mmCIF file of C-alpha atoms in Angstrom:
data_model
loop_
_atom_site.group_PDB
_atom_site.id
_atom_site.type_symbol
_atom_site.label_atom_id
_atom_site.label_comp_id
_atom_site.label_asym_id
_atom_site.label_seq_id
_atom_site.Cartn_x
_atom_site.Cartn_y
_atom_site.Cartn_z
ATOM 1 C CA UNK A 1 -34.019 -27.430 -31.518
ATOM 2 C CA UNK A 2 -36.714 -24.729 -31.408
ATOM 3 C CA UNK A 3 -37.481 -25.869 -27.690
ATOM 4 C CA UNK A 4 -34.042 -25.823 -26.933
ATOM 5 C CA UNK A 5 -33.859 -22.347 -28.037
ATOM 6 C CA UNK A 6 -36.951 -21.418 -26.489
ATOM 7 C CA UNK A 7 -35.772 -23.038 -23.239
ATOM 8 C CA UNK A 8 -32.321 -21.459 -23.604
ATOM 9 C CA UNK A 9 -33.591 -17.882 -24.114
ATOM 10 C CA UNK A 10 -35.975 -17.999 -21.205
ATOM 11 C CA UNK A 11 -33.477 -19.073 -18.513
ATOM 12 C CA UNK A 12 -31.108 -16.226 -19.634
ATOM 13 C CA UNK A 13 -33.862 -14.079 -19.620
ATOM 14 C CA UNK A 14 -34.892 -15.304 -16.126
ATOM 15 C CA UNK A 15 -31.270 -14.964 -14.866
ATOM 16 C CA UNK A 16 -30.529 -11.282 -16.130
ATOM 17 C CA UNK A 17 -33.933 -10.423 -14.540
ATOM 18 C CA UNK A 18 -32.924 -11.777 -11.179
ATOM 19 C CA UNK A 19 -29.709 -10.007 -11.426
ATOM 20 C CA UNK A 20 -31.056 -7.160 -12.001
ATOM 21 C CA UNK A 21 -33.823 -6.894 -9.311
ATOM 22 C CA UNK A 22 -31.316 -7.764 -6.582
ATOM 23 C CA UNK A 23 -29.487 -4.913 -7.714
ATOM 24 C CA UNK A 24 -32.379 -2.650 -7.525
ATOM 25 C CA UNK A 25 -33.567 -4.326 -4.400
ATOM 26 C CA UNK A 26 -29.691 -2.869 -2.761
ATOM 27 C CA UNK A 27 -30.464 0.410 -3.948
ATOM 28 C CA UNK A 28 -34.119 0.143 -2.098
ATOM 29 C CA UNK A 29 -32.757 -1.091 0.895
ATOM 30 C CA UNK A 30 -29.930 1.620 1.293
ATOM 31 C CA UNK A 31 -32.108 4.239 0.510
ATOM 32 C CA UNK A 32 -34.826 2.883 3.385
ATOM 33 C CA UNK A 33 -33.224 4.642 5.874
ATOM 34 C CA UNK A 34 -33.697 8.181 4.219
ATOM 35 C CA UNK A 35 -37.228 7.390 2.352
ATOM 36 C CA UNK A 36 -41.211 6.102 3.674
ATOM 37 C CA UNK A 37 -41.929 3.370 2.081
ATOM 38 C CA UNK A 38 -45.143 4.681 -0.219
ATOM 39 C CA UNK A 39 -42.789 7.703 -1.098
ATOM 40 C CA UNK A 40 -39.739 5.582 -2.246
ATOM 41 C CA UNK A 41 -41.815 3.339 -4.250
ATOM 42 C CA UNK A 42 -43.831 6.328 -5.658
ATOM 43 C CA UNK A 43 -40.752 7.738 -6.780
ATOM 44 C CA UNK A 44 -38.945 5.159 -8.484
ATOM 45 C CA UNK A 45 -42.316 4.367 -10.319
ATOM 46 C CA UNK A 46 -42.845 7.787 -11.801
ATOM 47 C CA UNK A 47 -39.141 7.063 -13.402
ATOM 48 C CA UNK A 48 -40.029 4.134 -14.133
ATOM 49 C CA UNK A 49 -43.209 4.774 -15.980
ATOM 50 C CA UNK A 50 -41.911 7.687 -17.659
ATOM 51 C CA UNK A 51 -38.964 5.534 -18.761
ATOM 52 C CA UNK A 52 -40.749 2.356 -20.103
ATOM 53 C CA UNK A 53 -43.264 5.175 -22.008
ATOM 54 C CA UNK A 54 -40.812 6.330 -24.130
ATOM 55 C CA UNK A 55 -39.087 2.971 -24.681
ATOM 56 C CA UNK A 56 -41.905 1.278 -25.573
ATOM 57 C CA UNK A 57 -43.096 4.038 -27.854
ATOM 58 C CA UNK A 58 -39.960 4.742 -29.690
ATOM 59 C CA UNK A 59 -40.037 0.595 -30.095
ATOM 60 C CA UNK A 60 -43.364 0.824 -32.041
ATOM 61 C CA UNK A 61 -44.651 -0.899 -28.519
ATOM 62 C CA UNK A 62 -47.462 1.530 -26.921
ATOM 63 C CA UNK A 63 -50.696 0.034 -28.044
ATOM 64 C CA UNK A 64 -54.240 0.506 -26.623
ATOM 65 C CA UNK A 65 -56.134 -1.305 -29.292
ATOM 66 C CA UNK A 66 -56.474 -4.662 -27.267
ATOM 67 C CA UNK A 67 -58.359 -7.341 -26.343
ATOM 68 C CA UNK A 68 -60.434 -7.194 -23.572
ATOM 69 C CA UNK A 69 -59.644 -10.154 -22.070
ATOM 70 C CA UNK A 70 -55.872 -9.106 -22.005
ATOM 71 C CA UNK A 71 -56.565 -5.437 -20.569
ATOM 72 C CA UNK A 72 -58.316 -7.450 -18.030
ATOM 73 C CA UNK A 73 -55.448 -10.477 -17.275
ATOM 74 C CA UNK A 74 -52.676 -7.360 -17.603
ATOM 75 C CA UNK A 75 -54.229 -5.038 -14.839
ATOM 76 C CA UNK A 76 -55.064 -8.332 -12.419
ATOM 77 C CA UNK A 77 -50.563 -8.549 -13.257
ATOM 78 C CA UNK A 78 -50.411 -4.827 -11.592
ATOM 79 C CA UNK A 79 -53.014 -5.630 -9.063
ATOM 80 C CA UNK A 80 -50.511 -8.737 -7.707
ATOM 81 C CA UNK A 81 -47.387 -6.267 -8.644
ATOM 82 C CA UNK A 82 -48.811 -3.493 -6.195
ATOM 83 C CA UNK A 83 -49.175 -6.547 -3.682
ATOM 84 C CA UNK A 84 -45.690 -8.221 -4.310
ATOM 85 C CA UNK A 85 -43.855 -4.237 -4.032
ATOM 86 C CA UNK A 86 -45.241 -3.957 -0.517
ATOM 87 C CA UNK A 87 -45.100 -6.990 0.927
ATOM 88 C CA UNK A 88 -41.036 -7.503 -0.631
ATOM 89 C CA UNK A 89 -39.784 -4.162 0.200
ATOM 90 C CA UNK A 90 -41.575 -4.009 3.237
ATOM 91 C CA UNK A 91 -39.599 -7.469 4.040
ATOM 92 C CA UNK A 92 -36.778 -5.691 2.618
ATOM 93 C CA UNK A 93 -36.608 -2.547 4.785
ATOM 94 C CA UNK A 94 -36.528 -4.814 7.824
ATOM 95 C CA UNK A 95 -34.544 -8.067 6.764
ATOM 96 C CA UNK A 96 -31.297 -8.522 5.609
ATOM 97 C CA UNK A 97 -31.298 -8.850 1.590
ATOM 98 C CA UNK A 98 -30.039 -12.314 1.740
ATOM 99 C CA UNK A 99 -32.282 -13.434 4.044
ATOM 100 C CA UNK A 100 -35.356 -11.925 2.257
ATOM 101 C CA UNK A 101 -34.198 -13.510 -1.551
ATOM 102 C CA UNK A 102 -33.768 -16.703 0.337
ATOM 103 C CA UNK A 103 -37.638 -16.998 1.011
ATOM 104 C CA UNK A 104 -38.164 -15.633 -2.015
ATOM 105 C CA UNK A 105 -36.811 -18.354 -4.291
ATOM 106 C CA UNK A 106 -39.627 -20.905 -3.197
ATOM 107 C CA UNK A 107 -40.670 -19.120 -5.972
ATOM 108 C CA UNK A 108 -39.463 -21.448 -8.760
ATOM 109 C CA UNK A 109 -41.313 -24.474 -6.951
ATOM 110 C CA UNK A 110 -44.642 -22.083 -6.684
ATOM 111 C CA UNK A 111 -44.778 -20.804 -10.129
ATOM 112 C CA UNK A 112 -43.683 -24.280 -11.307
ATOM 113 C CA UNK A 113 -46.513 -26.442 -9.560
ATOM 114 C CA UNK A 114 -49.021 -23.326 -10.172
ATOM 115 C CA UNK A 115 -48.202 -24.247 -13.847
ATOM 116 C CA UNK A 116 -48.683 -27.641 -14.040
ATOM 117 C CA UNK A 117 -51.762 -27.479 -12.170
ATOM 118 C CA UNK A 118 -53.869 -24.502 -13.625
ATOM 119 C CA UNK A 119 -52.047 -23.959 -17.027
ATOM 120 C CA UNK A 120 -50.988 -27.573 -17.657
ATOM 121 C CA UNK A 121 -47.404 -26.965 -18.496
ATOM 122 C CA UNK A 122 -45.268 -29.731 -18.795
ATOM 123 C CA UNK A 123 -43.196 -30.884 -15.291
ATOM 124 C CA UNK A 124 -41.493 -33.835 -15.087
ATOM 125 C CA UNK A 125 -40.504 -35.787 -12.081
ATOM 126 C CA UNK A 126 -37.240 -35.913 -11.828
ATOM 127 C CA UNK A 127 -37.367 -31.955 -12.103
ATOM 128 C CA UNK A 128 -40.256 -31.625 -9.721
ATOM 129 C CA UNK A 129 -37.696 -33.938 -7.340
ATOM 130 C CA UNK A 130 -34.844 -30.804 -8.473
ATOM 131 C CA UNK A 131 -37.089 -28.497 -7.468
ATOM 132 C CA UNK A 132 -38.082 -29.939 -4.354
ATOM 133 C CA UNK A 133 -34.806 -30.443 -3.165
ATOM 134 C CA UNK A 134 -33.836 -26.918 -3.923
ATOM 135 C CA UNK A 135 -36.751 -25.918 -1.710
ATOM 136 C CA UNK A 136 -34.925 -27.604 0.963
ATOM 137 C CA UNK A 137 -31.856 -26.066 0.364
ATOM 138 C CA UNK A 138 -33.606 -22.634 0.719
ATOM 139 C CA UNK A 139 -35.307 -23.723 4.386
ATOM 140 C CA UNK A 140 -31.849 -24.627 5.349
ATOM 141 C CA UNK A 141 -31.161 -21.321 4.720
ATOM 142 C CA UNK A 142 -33.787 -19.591 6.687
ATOM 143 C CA UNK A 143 -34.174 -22.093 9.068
ATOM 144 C CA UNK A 144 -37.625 -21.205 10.358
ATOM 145 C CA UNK A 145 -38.380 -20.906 14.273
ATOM 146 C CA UNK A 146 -34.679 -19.978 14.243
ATOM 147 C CA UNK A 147 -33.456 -16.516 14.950
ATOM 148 C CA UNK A 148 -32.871 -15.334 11.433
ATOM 149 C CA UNK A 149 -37.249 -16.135 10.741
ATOM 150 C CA UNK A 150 -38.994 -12.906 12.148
ATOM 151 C CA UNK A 151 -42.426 -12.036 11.430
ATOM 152 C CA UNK A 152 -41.070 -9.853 8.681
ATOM 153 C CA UNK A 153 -40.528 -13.121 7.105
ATOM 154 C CA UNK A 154 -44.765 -13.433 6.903
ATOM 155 C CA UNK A 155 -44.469 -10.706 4.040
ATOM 156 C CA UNK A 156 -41.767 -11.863 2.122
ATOM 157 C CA UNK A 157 -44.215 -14.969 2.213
ATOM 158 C CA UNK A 158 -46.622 -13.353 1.232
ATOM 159 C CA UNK A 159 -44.415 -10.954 -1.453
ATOM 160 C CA UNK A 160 -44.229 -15.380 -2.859
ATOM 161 C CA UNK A 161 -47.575 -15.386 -3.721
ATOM 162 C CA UNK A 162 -48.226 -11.890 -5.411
ATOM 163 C CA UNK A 163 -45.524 -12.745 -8.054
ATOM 164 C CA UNK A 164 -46.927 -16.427 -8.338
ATOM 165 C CA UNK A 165 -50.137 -14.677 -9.276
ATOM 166 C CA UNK A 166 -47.894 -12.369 -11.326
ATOM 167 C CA UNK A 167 -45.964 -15.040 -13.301
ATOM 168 C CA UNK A 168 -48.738 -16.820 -14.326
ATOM 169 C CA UNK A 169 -51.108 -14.470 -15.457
ATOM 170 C CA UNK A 170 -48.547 -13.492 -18.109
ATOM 171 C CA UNK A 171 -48.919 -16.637 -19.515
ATOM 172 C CA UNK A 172 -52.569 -16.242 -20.239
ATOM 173 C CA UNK A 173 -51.828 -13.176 -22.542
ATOM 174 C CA UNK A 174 -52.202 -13.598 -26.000
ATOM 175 C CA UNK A 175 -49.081 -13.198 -28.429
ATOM 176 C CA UNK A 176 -50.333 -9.981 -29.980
ATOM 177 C CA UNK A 177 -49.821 -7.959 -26.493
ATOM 178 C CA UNK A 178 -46.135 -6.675 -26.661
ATOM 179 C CA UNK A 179 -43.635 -7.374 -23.446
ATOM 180 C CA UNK A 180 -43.381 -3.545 -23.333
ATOM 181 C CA UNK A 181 -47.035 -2.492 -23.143
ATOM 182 C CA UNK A 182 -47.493 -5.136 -19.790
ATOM 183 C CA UNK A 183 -44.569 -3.857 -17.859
ATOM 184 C CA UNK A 184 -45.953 0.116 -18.633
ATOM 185 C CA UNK A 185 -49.472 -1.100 -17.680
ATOM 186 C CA UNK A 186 -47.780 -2.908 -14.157
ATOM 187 C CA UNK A 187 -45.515 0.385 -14.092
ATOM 188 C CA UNK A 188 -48.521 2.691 -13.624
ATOM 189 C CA UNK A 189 -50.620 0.104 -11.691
ATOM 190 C CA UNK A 190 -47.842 0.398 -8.570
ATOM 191 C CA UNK A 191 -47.089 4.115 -9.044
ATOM 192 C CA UNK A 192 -50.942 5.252 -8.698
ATOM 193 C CA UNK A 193 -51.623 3.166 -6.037
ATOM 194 C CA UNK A 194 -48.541 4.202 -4.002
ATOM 195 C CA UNK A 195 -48.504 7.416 -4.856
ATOM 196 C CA UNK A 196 -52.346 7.972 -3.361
ATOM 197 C CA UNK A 197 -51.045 5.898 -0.385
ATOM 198 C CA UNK A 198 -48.027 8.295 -0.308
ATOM 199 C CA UNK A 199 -50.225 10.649 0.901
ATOM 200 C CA UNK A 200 -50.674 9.400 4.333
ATOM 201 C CA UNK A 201 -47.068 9.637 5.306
ATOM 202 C CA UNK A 202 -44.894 12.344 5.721
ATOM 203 C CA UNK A 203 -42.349 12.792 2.788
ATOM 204 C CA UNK A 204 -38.590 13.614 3.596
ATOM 205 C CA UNK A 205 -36.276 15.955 1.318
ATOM 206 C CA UNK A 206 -33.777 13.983 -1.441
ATOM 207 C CA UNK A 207 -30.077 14.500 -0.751
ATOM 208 C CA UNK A 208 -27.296 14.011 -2.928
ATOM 209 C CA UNK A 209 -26.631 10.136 -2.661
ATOM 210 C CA UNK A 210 -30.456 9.401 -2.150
ATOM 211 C CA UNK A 211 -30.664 10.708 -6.016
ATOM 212 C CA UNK A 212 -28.220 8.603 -7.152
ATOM 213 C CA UNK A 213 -30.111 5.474 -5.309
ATOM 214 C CA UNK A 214 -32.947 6.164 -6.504
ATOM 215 C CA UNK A 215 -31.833 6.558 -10.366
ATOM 216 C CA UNK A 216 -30.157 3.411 -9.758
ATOM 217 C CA UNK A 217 -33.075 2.229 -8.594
ATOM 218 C CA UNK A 218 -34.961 2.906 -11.634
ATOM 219 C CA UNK A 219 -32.522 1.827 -13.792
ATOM 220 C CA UNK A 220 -32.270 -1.272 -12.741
ATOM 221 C CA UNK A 221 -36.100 -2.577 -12.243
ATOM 222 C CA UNK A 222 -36.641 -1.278 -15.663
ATOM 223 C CA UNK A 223 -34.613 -3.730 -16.889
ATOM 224 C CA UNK A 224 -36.005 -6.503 -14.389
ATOM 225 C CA UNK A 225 -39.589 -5.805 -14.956
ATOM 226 C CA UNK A 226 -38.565 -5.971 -19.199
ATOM 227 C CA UNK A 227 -36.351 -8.902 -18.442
ATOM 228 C CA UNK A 228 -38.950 -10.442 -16.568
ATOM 229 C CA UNK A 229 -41.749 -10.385 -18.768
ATOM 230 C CA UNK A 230 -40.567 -11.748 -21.510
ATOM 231 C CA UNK A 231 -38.995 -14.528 -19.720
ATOM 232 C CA UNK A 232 -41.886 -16.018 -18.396
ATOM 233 C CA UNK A 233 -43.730 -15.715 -22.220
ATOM 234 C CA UNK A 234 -40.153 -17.848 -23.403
ATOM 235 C CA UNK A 235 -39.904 -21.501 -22.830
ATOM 236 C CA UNK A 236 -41.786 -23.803 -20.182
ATOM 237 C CA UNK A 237 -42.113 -22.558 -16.668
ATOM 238 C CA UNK A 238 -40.941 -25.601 -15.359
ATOM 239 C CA UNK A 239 -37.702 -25.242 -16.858
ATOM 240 C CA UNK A 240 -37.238 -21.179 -16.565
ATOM 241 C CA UNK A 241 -38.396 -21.000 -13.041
ATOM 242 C CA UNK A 242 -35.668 -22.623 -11.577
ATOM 243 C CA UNK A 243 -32.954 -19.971 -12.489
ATOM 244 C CA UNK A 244 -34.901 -17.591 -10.367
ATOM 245 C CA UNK A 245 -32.064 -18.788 -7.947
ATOM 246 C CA UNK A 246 -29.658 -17.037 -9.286
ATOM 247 C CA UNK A 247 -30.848 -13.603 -7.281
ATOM 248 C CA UNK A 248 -30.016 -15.459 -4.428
ATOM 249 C CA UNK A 249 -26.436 -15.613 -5.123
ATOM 250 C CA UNK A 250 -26.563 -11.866 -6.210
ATOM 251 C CA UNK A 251 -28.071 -11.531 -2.449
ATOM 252 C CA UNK A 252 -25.469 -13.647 -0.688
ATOM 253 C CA UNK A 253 -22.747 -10.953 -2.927
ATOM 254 C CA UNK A 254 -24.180 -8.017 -2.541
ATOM 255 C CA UNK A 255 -24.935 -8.016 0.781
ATOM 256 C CA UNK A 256 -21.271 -8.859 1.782
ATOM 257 C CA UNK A 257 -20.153 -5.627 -0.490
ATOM 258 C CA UNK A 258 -22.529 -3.365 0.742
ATOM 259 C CA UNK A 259 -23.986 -4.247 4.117
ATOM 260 C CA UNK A 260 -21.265 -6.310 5.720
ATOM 261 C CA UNK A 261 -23.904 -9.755 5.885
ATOM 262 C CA UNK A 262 -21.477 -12.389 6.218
ATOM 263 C CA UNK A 263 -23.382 -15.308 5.286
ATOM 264 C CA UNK A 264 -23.647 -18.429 8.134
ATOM 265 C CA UNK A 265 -22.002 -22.224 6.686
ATOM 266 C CA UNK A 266 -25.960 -23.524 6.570
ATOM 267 C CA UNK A 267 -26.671 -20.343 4.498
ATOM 268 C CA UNK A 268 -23.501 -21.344 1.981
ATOM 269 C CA UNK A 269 -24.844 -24.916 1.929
ATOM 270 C CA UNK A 270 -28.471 -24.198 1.108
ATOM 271 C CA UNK A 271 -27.021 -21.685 -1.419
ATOM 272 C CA UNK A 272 -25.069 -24.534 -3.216
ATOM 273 C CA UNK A 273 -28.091 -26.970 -3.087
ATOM 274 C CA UNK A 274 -30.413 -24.281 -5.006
ATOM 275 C CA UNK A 275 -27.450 -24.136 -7.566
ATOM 276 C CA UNK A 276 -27.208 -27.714 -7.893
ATOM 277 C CA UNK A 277 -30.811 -27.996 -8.346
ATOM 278 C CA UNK A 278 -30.778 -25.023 -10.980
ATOM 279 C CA UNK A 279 -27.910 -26.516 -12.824
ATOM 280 C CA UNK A 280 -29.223 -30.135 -13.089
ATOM 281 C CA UNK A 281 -32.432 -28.872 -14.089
ATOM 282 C CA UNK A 282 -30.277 -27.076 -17.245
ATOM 283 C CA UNK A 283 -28.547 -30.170 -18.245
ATOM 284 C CA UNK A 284 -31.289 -32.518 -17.754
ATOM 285 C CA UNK A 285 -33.484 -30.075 -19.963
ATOM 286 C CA UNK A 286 -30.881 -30.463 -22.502
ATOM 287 C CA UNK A 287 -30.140 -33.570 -22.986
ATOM 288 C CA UNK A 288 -34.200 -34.585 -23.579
ATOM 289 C CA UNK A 289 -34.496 -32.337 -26.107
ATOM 290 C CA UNK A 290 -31.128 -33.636 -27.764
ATOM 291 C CA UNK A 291 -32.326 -37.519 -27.616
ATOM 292 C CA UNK A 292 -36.520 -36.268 -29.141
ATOM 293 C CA UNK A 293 -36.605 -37.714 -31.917
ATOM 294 C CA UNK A 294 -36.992 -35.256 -35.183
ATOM 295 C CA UNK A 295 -40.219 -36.087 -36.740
ATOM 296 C CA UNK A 296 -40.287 -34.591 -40.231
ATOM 297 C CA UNK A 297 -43.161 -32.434 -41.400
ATOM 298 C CA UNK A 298 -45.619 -33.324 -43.425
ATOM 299 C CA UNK A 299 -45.261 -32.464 -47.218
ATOM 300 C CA UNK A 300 -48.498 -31.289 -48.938
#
């Protein structure tokens, strides 16, 4: 029952952070016609920072008094978080947002794989076969050499592999580092770097409703880098990864709402393939754990 928990926990976890992300990632995108990249992503970081600072302080979180090794795996996480904010929003300022968290959510098949073959985590066939076929599902969606896979679609490839890098380095954190302390360290990693490589572009004034995107901004990749975090420390990656498909369905949403993408028939049907896949790797998940057998601990 403790896996089942554990398992439980982490795709909730997973799904709030993908929720929330998507939400930032309309902010980001509306406010790309007003902002430079470097600047926009300089900005939201310094709110961001300042933000997780005093969370994670008031929530007896801030600690320096660490390991080496995990100063050393949590900065290589903000190294492949500065690389995964370019590449995406880069992807993002140029891309429909559906059509960006479509490539995006070979992720679960990336991180999963990654796992089993440099962490040994636990993968199964039959939800290696889910995952698979929910990796179809998402090139049915962007259909590449069609019209809809430009070369902007290279860095949401290569956004893929930063947050590969990123998922699975969390895992080789030790238990005493809190979820807090890695997303400020990651927080201050991206806003450094981009606010030095702010300097090389010209920076534009904030009106009113550039403000308000950007706070909401914040707001909500707070919550998706906290989210986010402790997801992939909950459960096996295997089973959590999957529900990384659920931003795609916040895409599909969101972008109707706000930018007027209707989505295409193969789009819908790749979109219900990844849900398929997400929901049968749930239930199959479940039922395992239900049929383990309870073996009783020892008494000394």
């Amino acid at each position: 029952m403790a896996r089942i928990s554990d398992n439980m926990r982490g795709a909730a976890l997973m799904t709030a952070a993908m929720v929330t992300f998507t939400i930032n990632d309309t902010f980001t995108k509306v406010l790309s016609e007003a902002l430079p990249l470097w600047q926009l992503i300089f900005l939201r970081g310094l709110g961001v920072t300042v933000c997780l600072l005093i969370l994670a302080r008031a929530m007896g979180q801030l600690t320096y008094r660490l390991p080496r090794r995990d100063w050393f795996y949590m900065w290589l996480r903000a190294a492949a978080e500065i690389g995964g904010a370019y590449f995406f929003i880069t992807a993002l300022f140029n891309m429909p947002i559906a059509n960006v968290s479509a490539i995006m959510q070979v992720l679960p098949l990336s991180v999963a794989l990654a796992g089993a073959l440099f962490l040994r985590e636990p993968l199964g066939w039959k939800r290696l076969l889910a995952i698979l076929i929910g990796f179809g599902g998402v090139m049915l969606i962007v259909r590449p050499g069609g019209a809809d896979f430009t070369s902007y679609s290279v860095y949401a490839l290569l956004a893929v592999a930063c947050v590969t890098l990123r998922d699975l380095v969390v895992r080789k954190l030790s238990r005493a580092v809190p979820s807090l302390m890695v997303s400020v360290v990651a927080a201050v990693g991206v806003t450094v770097f981009a606010g030095a490589a702010s300097l090389t572009e010209t920076w534009q004034p904030l009106a009113g409703w550039d403000v308000f995107h950007l706070a909401g901004a914040t707001v909500f990749v707070i919550f998706g880098y906290v989210f986010s975090v402790t997801a992939m420390r909950v459960g096996d990656i295997g089973f959590v990864a999957p529900f990384r498909y659920t931003s795609l369905l916040t895409a599909l949403i969101l972008g109707v709402l706000v930018f007027g993408e209707f989505p295409t028939v193969p789009t819908l049907m790749g979109a219900g393939i990844v849900v398929a896949t997400g929901l049968f790797t749930l239930f199959r998940e479940r039922r395992l754990n239900l049929l383990r057998p309870v073996v009783p601990s020892r008494i000394r």
